Tab-separated table of C-alpha atoms in Angstrom:
chain	number	residue	atom	x	y	z
Y	178	MET	CA	-13.675	36.629	35.455
Y	179	THR	CA	-14.420	40.121	34.162
Y	180	GLU	CA	-11.142	41.259	35.628
Y	181	MET	CA	-9.291	38.575	33.618
Y	182	PHE	CA	-11.046	39.650	30.432
Y	183	SER	CA	-10.225	43.285	31.014
Y	184	THR	CA	-6.564	42.555	31.614
Y	185	LEU	CA	-6.425	40.622	28.351
Y	186	PHE	CA	-8.246	43.074	26.130
Y	187	GLY	CA	-9.001	46.266	27.990
Y	188	GLN	CA	-5.727	48.169	28.518
Y	189	SER	CA	-7.435	51.339	27.366
Y	190	ASP	CA	-10.329	50.550	29.645
Y	191	ALA	CA	-8.432	51.939	32.583
Y	192	GLN	CA	-10.063	55.221	31.697
Y	193	GLY	CA	-13.532	53.845	32.251
Y	194	PRO	CA	-15.214	53.419	35.619
Y	195	PRO	CA	-14.220	50.231	37.392
Y	196	GLY	CA	-17.729	49.479	38.545
Y	197	SER	CA	-19.226	49.190	35.110
Y	198	GLY	CA	-18.778	45.446	34.790
Y	199	ALA	CA	-22.520	44.851	34.563
Y	200	LEU	CA	-22.338	43.584	31.016
Y	201	GLY	CA	-19.536	41.221	31.874
Y	202	PHE	CA	-16.998	43.132	29.814
Y	203	GLY	CA	-14.172	45.266	31.114
Y	204	SER	CA	-15.341	48.808	30.963
Y	205	GLY	CA	-18.274	48.529	28.655
Y	206	LYS	CA	-16.648	51.123	26.418
Y	207	PRO	CA	-15.214	50.445	22.998
Y	208	PRO	CA	-11.555	51.289	22.562
Y	209	PRO	CA	-11.031	54.940	21.752
Y	210	PRO	CA	-10.814	55.781	18.053
Y	211	LEU	CA	-7.525	56.676	16.485
Y	212	PRO	CA	-6.727	60.367	16.388
Y	213	GLN	CA	-7.529	61.973	13.062
Y	214	SER	CA	-3.909	62.726	12.154
Y	215	GLN	CA	-2.986	59.081	12.470
Y	216	VAL	CA	-5.863	58.021	10.244
Y	217	SER	CA	-4.866	60.383	7.463
Y	218	LEU	CA	-1.286	59.215	7.668
Y	219	SER	CA	-2.333	55.619	7.416
Y	220	GLY	CA	-4.422	56.425	4.367
Y	221	GLN	CA	-1.646	58.142	2.470
Y	222	LEU	CA	1.721	57.049	1.366
Y	223	PRO	CA	4.237	59.411	2.922
Y	224	PRO	CA	6.037	61.147	0.053
Y	225	GLN	CA	9.509	60.649	1.558
Y	226	ILE	CA	9.164	56.896	1.653
Y	227	GLY	CA	7.565	56.849	-1.767
Y	228	ASP	CA	10.589	58.600	-3.274
Y	229	GLU	CA	13.014	56.082	-1.865
Y	230	GLY	CA	11.509	53.171	-3.763
Y	231	PRO	CA	8.915	50.446	-3.154
Y	232	MET	CA	7.275	50.583	0.231
Y	233	LEU	CA	8.850	48.443	2.862
Y	234	ARG	CA	6.336	46.667	4.917
Y	235	LYS	CA	7.435	45.232	8.177
Y	236	PRO	CA	5.998	41.843	8.784
Y	237	GLY	CA	4.968	42.659	12.333
Y	238	ALA	CA	3.876	46.130	13.356
Y	239	SER	CA	2.861	48.315	10.456
Y	240	ASN	CA	1.855	51.920	10.094
Y	241	GLU	CA	-0.710	51.146	7.473
Y	242	PRO	CA	-4.436	50.682	7.930
Y	243	PHE	CA	-3.877	46.942	7.815
Y	244	TYR	CA	-2.240	45.717	10.924
Y	245	LEU	CA	-0.431	42.428	11.061
Y	246	LEU	CA	-0.565	42.046	7.307
Y	247	ARG	CA	1.749	39.219	6.466
Y	248	ASP	CA	3.254	38.317	3.160
Y	249	LEU	CA	1.416	35.694	1.200
Y	250	PRO	CA	2.937	32.227	1.583
Y	251	VAL	CA	5.011	30.804	-1.221
Y	252	GLY	CA	2.722	29.140	-3.693
Y	253	ASN	CA	3.384	25.461	-4.119
Y	254	GLU	CA	2.674	24.145	-7.574
Y	255	LEU	CA	1.663	20.744	-6.286
Y	256	THR	CA	-1.227	20.896	-3.836
Y	257	GLY	CA	-4.207	18.775	-3.006
Y	258	ASN	CA	-6.076	20.746	-5.642
Y	259	SER	CA	-4.608	18.537	-8.354
Y	260	ASN	CA	-5.173	14.824	-8.768
Y	261	LEU	CA	-2.036	13.386	-7.237
Y	262	ILE	CA	-2.740	9.896	-8.577
Y	263	THR	CA	-2.544	11.265	-12.113
Y	264	HIS	CA	0.419	13.466	-11.271
Y	265	TYR	CA	2.492	10.533	-10.088
Y	266	ASN	CA	1.285	8.263	-12.931
Y	267	LEU	CA	-0.430	5.837	-10.604
Y	268	GLU	CA	-3.613	5.443	-12.618
Y	269	HIS	CA	-2.674	2.001	-13.812
Y	270	ALA	CA	-1.824	0.886	-10.296
Y	271	TYR	CA	-5.070	2.387	-9.002
Y	272	ASN	CA	-7.170	0.595	-11.608
Y	273	LYS	CA	-5.297	-2.643	-10.981
Y	274	PHE	CA	-5.731	-2.654	-7.214
Y	275	CYS	CA	-8.930	-0.696	-6.706
Y	276	GLY	CA	-10.752	-1.490	-9.930
Y	277	LYS	CA	-10.804	-5.217	-9.436
Y	278	LYS	CA	-11.475	-7.177	-6.313
Y	279	VAL	CA	-8.257	-8.117	-4.547
Y	280	LYS	CA	-8.463	-11.457	-2.798
Y	281	GLU	CA	-8.146	-11.459	0.937
Y	282	LYS	CA	-5.907	-14.409	1.653
Y	283	LEU	CA	-2.145	-14.577	1.490
Y	284	SER	CA	-2.372	-17.867	-0.387
Y	285	ASN	CA	-4.002	-16.019	-3.281
Y	286	PHE	CA	-0.933	-13.807	-3.521
Y	287	LEU	CA	1.488	-16.688	-3.092
Y	288	PRO	CA	-0.261	-19.735	-4.548
Y	289	GLU	CA	2.980	-21.656	-4.970
Y	290	LEU	CA	3.977	-21.514	-1.345
Y	291	PRO	CA	3.426	-24.802	0.493
Y	292	GLY	CA	2.004	-25.049	3.960
Y	293	MET	CA	-0.776	-23.252	5.755
Y	294	ILE	CA	0.221	-19.659	5.126
Y	295	ASP	CA	-3.194	-18.149	5.777
Y	296	CYS	CA	-2.855	-18.726	9.491
Y	297	PRO	CA	-1.490	-15.857	11.592
Y	298	GLY	CA	2.260	-15.971	11.998
Y	299	THR	CA	2.066	-15.545	15.736
Y	300	GLN	CA	0.501	-18.989	16.149
Y	301	ASP	CA	3.513	-20.935	14.986
Y	302	GLY	CA	6.192	-18.347	15.662
Y	303	SER	CA	6.761	-17.582	11.992
Y	304	SER	CA	5.768	-13.924	12.092
Y	305	LEU	CA	7.861	-11.308	10.327
Y	306	ARG	CA	7.399	-9.016	13.278
Y	307	SER	CA	9.363	-11.371	15.493
Y	308	LEU	CA	12.136	-11.247	12.903
Y	309	ILE	CA	12.311	-7.477	13.333
Y	310	ASP	CA	11.996	-7.532	17.115
Y	311	LYS	CA	14.548	-10.304	17.548
Y	312	PRO	CA	16.789	-10.277	14.479
Y	313	PRO	CA	18.695	-13.496	13.879
Y	314	VAL	CA	22.439	-13.734	14.170
Y	315	CYS	CA	23.955	-12.613	10.873
Y	316	GLY	CA	27.454	-12.250	9.558
Y	317	ASN	CA	28.550	-15.838	9.792
Y	318	SER	CA	29.341	-17.516	6.524
Y	319	PHE	CA	27.415	-20.487	5.257
Y	320	SER	CA	29.646	-23.530	4.885
Y	321	PRO	CA	28.513	-26.950	3.693
Y	322	LEU	CA	28.107	-29.688	6.259
Y	323	THR	CA	30.991	-32.095	6.458
Y	324	GLY	CA	30.748	-35.821	7.127
Y	325	ALA	CA	31.244	-35.353	10.828
Y	326	LEU	CA	28.521	-32.732	11.049
Y	327	LEU	CA	26.158	-34.835	8.983
Y	328	THR	CA	26.272	-37.628	11.549
Y	329	GLY	CA	23.978	-35.469	13.636
Y	330	PHE	CA	21.330	-35.885	10.955
Y	331	ARG	CA	21.049	-39.631	11.134
Y	332	LEU	CA	17.380	-40.226	11.727
Y	333	HIS	CA	15.378	-43.136	13.037
Y	334	THR	CA	13.327	-45.027	10.511
Y	335	GLY	CA	9.593	-44.851	10.450
Y	336	PRO	CA	6.968	-42.146	10.387
Y	337	LEU	CA	7.092	-39.032	12.488
Y	338	PRO	CA	5.068	-38.837	15.693
Y	339	GLU	CA	1.650	-37.292	15.187
Y	340	GLN	CA	2.462	-33.992	16.858
Y	341	TYR	CA	5.371	-33.266	14.534
Y	342	ARG	CA	3.618	-34.056	11.284
Y	343	LEU	CA	3.015	-31.128	8.964
Y	344	MET	CA	-0.617	-31.116	7.944
Y	345	HIS	CA	-1.844	-29.910	4.561
Y	346	ILE	CA	1.461	-29.739	2.807
Y	347	GLN	CA	0.525	-28.253	-0.532
Y	348	PRO	CA	2.858	-28.805	-3.422
Y	349	PRO	CA	3.911	-25.718	-5.317
Y	350	LYS	CA	1.522	-24.803	-8.085
Y	351	LYS	CA	4.135	-23.628	-10.478
Y	352	LYS	CA	3.245	-20.886	-12.885
Y	353	SER	CA	6.852	-20.677	-13.917
Y	354	LYS	CA	7.688	-18.862	-17.111
Y	355	HIS	CA	10.475	-21.299	-17.844
Y	356	LYS	CA	8.949	-24.717	-18.068
Y	357	HIS	CA	11.510	-27.097	-16.672
Y	358	LYS	CA	9.425	-30.227	-16.512
Y	359	HIS	CA	12.383	-32.534	-16.219
Y	360	HIS	CA	14.172	-30.315	-13.732
Y	361	ARG	CA	11.771	-31.027	-10.874
Y	362	LEU	CA	12.815	-33.967	-8.766
Y	363	GLN	CA	10.310	-36.689	-8.121
Y	364	ASP	CA	8.995	-37.051	-4.594
Y	365	PRO	CA	10.535	-40.074	-2.837
Y	366	LEU	CA	7.448	-40.777	-0.733
Y	367	PRO	CA	4.384	-39.421	-2.398
Y	368	GLN	CA	2.058	-40.184	0.478
Y	369	GLU	CA	0.432	-36.888	1.232
Y	370	THR	CA	0.980	-35.013	-1.964
Y	371	PRO	CA	-0.888	-36.900	-4.672
Y	372	SER	CA	-4.298	-36.686	-3.025
Y	373	ASP	CA	-3.755	-33.054	-2.181
Y	374	SER	CA	-1.964	-32.051	-5.303
Y	375	ASP	CA	-4.119	-33.457	-8.065
Y	376	PRO	CA	-7.380	-31.673	-7.377
Y	377	LYS	CA	-5.485	-28.488	-6.638
Y	378	LYS	CA	-3.337	-28.838	-9.720
Y	379	LYS	CA	-6.488	-29.472	-11.693
Y	380	LYS	CA	-8.071	-26.455	-10.097
Y	381	LYS	CA	-4.989	-24.412	-10.900
Y	382	LYS	CA	-4.990	-25.649	-14.469
Y	383	ARG	CA	-8.616	-24.703	-14.729
Y	384	ASP	CA	-7.920	-21.162	-13.675
Y	385	ASP	CA	-4.823	-20.593	-15.705
Y	386	ASP	CA	-5.416	-22.401	-18.939
Y	387	PRO	CA	-6.338	-19.899	-21.656
Y	388	ASP	CA	-7.368	-22.778	-23.912
Y	389	ARG	CA	-10.015	-23.692	-21.406
Y	390	LYS	CA	-11.543	-20.272	-21.747
Y	391	LYS	CA	-11.726	-20.742	-25.500
Y	392	LYS	CA	-13.315	-24.135	-25.008
Y	393	LYS	CA	-15.853	-22.626	-22.664
Y	394	LYS	CA	-16.764	-20.071	-25.277
Y	395	ASP	CA	-17.117	-22.764	-27.905
Y	396	LYS	CA	-19.315	-24.781	-25.608
Y	397	LYS	CA	-21.516	-21.799	-25.021
Y	398	LYS	CA	-21.848	-21.219	-28.736
Y	399	LYS	CA	-22.770	-24.851	-29.275
Y	400	LYS	CA	-25.346	-24.683	-26.521
Y	401	ASN	CA	-26.868	-21.621	-28.054
Y	402	ARG	CA	-27.019	-23.295	-31.436
Y	403	HIS	CA	-28.907	-26.219	-30.005
Y	404	SER	CA	-31.261	-24.133	-27.892
Y	405	PRO	CA	-34.874	-23.866	-29.077
Y	406	ASP	CA	-34.672	-20.062	-29.135
Y	407	HIS	CA	-31.846	-20.010	-31.641
Y	408	PRO	CA	-33.020	-18.518	-34.981
Y	409	GLY	CA	-30.837	-20.810	-37.036
Y	410	LEU	CA	-32.832	-23.943	-36.262
Y	411	THR	CA	-34.202	-26.107	-39.025
Y	412	GLY	CA	-36.778	-28.880	-38.810
Y	413	SER	CA	-34.340	-31.245	-37.122
Y	414	GLN	CA	-35.462	-30.062	-33.674
Y	415	PRO	CA	-38.935	-31.034	-32.411
Y	416	ASN	CA	-41.359	-28.196	-32.573
Y	417	SER	CA	-41.938	-26.751	-29.125
Y	418	SER	CA	-45.491	-25.862	-29.924
Y	419	SER	CA	-46.337	-29.511	-30.370
Y	420	LEU	CA	-45.443	-30.287	-26.741
Y	421	ARG	CA	-48.314	-30.488	-24.378
D	116	MET	CA	15.244	-3.891	-11.222
D	117	ALA	CA	12.712	-6.539	-12.039
D	118	GLU	CA	15.579	-8.872	-12.867
D	119	LYS	CA	16.889	-8.622	-9.329
D	120	PHE	CA	13.493	-9.619	-7.999
D	121	ASP	CA	13.187	-12.446	-10.507
D	122	ASN	CA	16.578	-13.767	-9.483
D	123	LEU	CA	15.685	-13.687	-5.795
D	124	GLU	CA	12.271	-15.180	-6.480
D	125	GLU	CA	13.824	-18.064	-8.362
D	126	HIS	CA	16.279	-18.801	-5.565
D	127	LEU	CA	13.542	-18.634	-2.967
D	128	GLU	CA	11.301	-20.964	-4.936
D	129	LYS	CA	14.084	-23.511	-5.268
D	130	PHE	CA	14.886	-23.192	-1.584
D	131	ILE	CA	11.277	-23.671	-0.548
D	132	GLU	CA	10.884	-26.653	-2.852
D	133	ASN	CA	14.019	-28.179	-1.375
D	134	ILE	CA	12.693	-27.693	2.157
D	135	ARG	CA	9.379	-29.209	1.192
D	136	GLN	CA	11.064	-32.294	-0.175
D	137	LEU	CA	13.212	-32.453	2.942
D	138	GLY	CA	10.047	-32.471	4.999
D	139	ILE	CA	8.636	-35.322	2.952
D	140	ILE	CA	11.803	-37.390	3.407
D	141	VAL	CA	11.809	-36.790	7.121
D	142	SER	CA	8.095	-37.490	7.590
D	143	ASP	CA	8.650	-41.172	6.894
D	144	PHE	CA	12.358	-41.787	6.996
D	145	GLN	CA	14.016	-44.866	5.570
D	146	PRO	CA	17.714	-45.796	5.849
D	147	SER	CA	18.104	-45.568	2.073
D	148	SER	CA	16.951	-41.942	2.247
D	149	GLN	CA	19.974	-40.871	4.293
D	150	ALA	CA	22.068	-39.928	1.264
D	151	GLY	CA	19.197	-37.943	-0.184
D	152	LEU	CA	18.684	-36.222	3.140
D	153	ASN	CA	22.335	-35.204	3.328
D	154	GLN	CA	22.148	-33.885	-0.191
D	155	LYS	CA	19.052	-31.870	0.620
D	156	LEU	CA	20.709	-30.396	3.681
D	157	ASN	CA	23.653	-29.238	1.629
D	158	PHE	CA	21.280	-27.864	-1.024
D	159	MET	CA	19.635	-25.914	1.737
D	160	ILE	CA	22.961	-24.367	2.729
D	161	SER	CA	23.859	-23.523	-0.853
D	162	GLY	CA	20.386	-22.057	-1.275
D	163	LEU	CA	21.003	-19.804	1.698
D	164	GLN	CA	24.314	-18.765	0.169
D	165	ASP	CA	22.584	-17.816	-3.075
D	166	ILE	CA	19.941	-15.832	-1.212
D	167	GLU	CA	22.677	-14.071	0.728
D	168	LYS	CA	24.276	-13.011	-2.564
D	169	CYS	CA	20.956	-11.593	-3.748
D	170	ARG	CA	20.728	-9.481	-0.614
D	171	LEU	CA	23.521	-7.188	-1.793
D	172	GLN	CA	21.581	-6.202	-4.904
D	173	LEU	CA	18.490	-5.240	-2.941
D	174	ASN	CA	19.983	-2.963	-0.307
D	175	GLU	CA	18.102	0.125	-1.461
D	176	ILE	CA	14.691	-1.526	-1.432
D	177	ASN	CA	12.464	-0.267	1.390
D	178	VAL	CA	9.424	-2.149	2.555
D	179	PRO	CA	6.817	-0.446	4.749
D	180	LEU	CA	6.424	-2.136	8.111
D	181	GLU	CA	2.646	-2.142	7.838
D	182	VAL	CA	2.913	-4.713	5.053
D	183	PHE	CA	4.483	-7.110	7.527
D	184	GLU	CA	1.392	-6.855	9.686
D	185	TYR	CA	-0.774	-7.882	6.776
D	186	ILE	CA	1.456	-10.847	6.021
D	187	ASP	CA	1.560	-11.897	9.660
D	188	GLN	CA	-2.222	-11.903	9.707
D	189	GLY	CA	-2.314	-14.113	6.624
D	190	ARG	CA	-3.717	-11.341	4.462
D	191	ASN	CA	-2.807	-10.414	0.910
D	192	PRO	CA	-0.219	-7.592	0.950
D	193	GLN	CA	-1.810	-6.149	-2.176
D	194	LEU	CA	-4.644	-5.104	0.125
D	195	TYR	CA	-2.173	-2.741	1.802
D	196	THR	CA	-1.365	-1.152	-1.553
D	197	LYS	CA	-5.068	-0.918	-2.326
D	198	GLU	CA	-5.848	0.698	1.005
D	199	CYS	CA	-2.925	3.116	0.623
D	200	LEU	CA	-4.199	4.260	-2.754
D	201	GLU	CA	-7.753	4.592	-1.480
D	202	ARG	CA	-6.611	6.588	1.543
D	203	ALA	CA	-4.444	8.801	-0.648
D	204	LEU	CA	-7.362	9.500	-2.964
D	205	ALA	CA	-9.736	10.165	-0.085
D	206	ARG	CA	-7.253	12.541	1.524
D	207	ASN	CA	-6.624	14.217	-1.837
D	208	GLU	CA	-10.358	14.795	-2.229
D	209	GLN	CA	-10.634	16.079	1.323
D	210	VAL	CA	-7.812	18.574	0.855
D	211	LYS	CA	-9.195	19.659	-2.503
D	212	GLY	CA	-12.525	20.305	-0.830
D	213	LYS	CA	-10.831	22.430	1.805
D	214	ILE	CA	-8.878	24.383	-0.809
D	215	ASP	CA	-12.030	24.988	-2.854
D	216	THR	CA	-13.969	26.072	0.223
D	217	MET	CA	-11.196	28.425	1.322
D	218	THR	CA	-10.939	29.903	-2.177
D	219	LYS	CA	-14.678	30.530	-2.292
D	220	PHE	CA	-14.601	31.991	1.194
D	221	LYS	CA	-11.753	34.307	0.247
D	222	SER	CA	-13.503	35.621	-2.834
D	223	LEU	CA	-16.761	36.022	-0.928
D	224	LEU	CA	-15.018	37.823	1.929
D	225	ILE	CA	-13.200	40.176	-0.450
D	226	SER	CA	-16.418	40.982	-2.283
D	227	GLU	CA	-18.319	41.657	0.934
D	228	LEU	CA	-15.495	43.709	2.443
D	229	SER	CA	-15.268	45.676	-0.787
D	230	LYS	CA	-18.911	46.606	-0.355
D	231	VAL	CA	-18.399	47.756	3.221
D	232	PHE	CA	-14.846	49.182	2.975
D	233	PRO	CA	-14.339	50.036	-0.706
D	234	GLU	CA	-11.351	52.332	-0.268
D	235	ASP	CA	-9.481	50.095	2.139
D	236	MET	CA	-10.100	47.057	-0.003
D	237	ALA	CA	-8.869	48.896	-3.066
D	238	LYS	CA	-5.645	49.644	-1.172
D	239	TYR	CA	-5.428	46.050	-0.047
D	240	LYS	CA	-5.835	44.760	-3.584
D	241	ALA	CA	-3.249	47.222	-4.835
D	242	MET	CA	-0.853	46.085	-2.111
D	243	ARG	CA	-1.355	42.445	-2.933
D	244	ALA	CA	-0.918	43.121	-6.606
D	245	GLU	CA	2.349	44.979	-5.870
D	246	ASP	CA	3.787	42.234	-3.714
D	247	PRO	CA	3.507	38.858	-5.337
D	248	PRO	CA	4.074	35.828	-3.075
D	249	SER	CA	7.740	35.734	-2.070
């Protein structure tokens, strides 16, 4: 092992005795100091080079006291030293996503989407990943179905078998900007939807209605007015001190 | 750009609503519903045509693949954005800490070396002052 170390670092150690590996280092001697003439040269700028112009410094070997002195890297204005969120004007986005609590479920992001969307896509084969791994056939044009093709869609009457029924079909909870109340078609068989839709629609209305918030505030004010601690009470309320 | 998304969103909403109604018709089919069913099927095809037209306007939009993983797990994709921003900020802070530490180390090293090797350090500083970063 000492031989390996000496070959790596101790070229000048060939002068020293080979048996002096007691310390575990090559020769045990420090490398010989530079000759005095070389030191003085390294300390002074040679006049010839100085007359020619600015000193050229080779990036690799150098005759100066500083060996392997490289040029400083190009300074980049944008580093991690500055707040990159502010630099790229993402403060609003940061406050929006990180300031408030973002709900976990996909249905909170897409409340209008019917069906059970919170389940993993791999369960029912509706994952987006499968769309990337096995892309569908594209390029064909979409043409309406003719009478002959529509004969394939003649169905038997009656309800679907249990295994094919879609459970928990949620109607879309429309928060549409353009209120087309008459545009929406009425459901032909409102079997599943009314029971599911009404409480959810009510719930949705509760969340979205700004008037409801105002009403809540008014209610609170009224409650406070009627509370025994309210300073504005007259003798209409029974005196609390009289209660035993 | 928002208009392109609004247009696509509208088409998708109509398409999904059409499919939902199709599902309701099919769940308990009656012979009188056949005409409605045929109409819905053709609406579905026209809906796909409209969505196909929207595709051309959105060619330059890139979506990170990690978002798809969130959606496939039934999670809100806004969580991805949130986590990206948090990771970016954490990394920014980490790098800033490294830069600050390195800067302090540099100044400390120069001051200590100047005490031990004053002449050499004076030359070094002169050299660095002569040659600004290229």
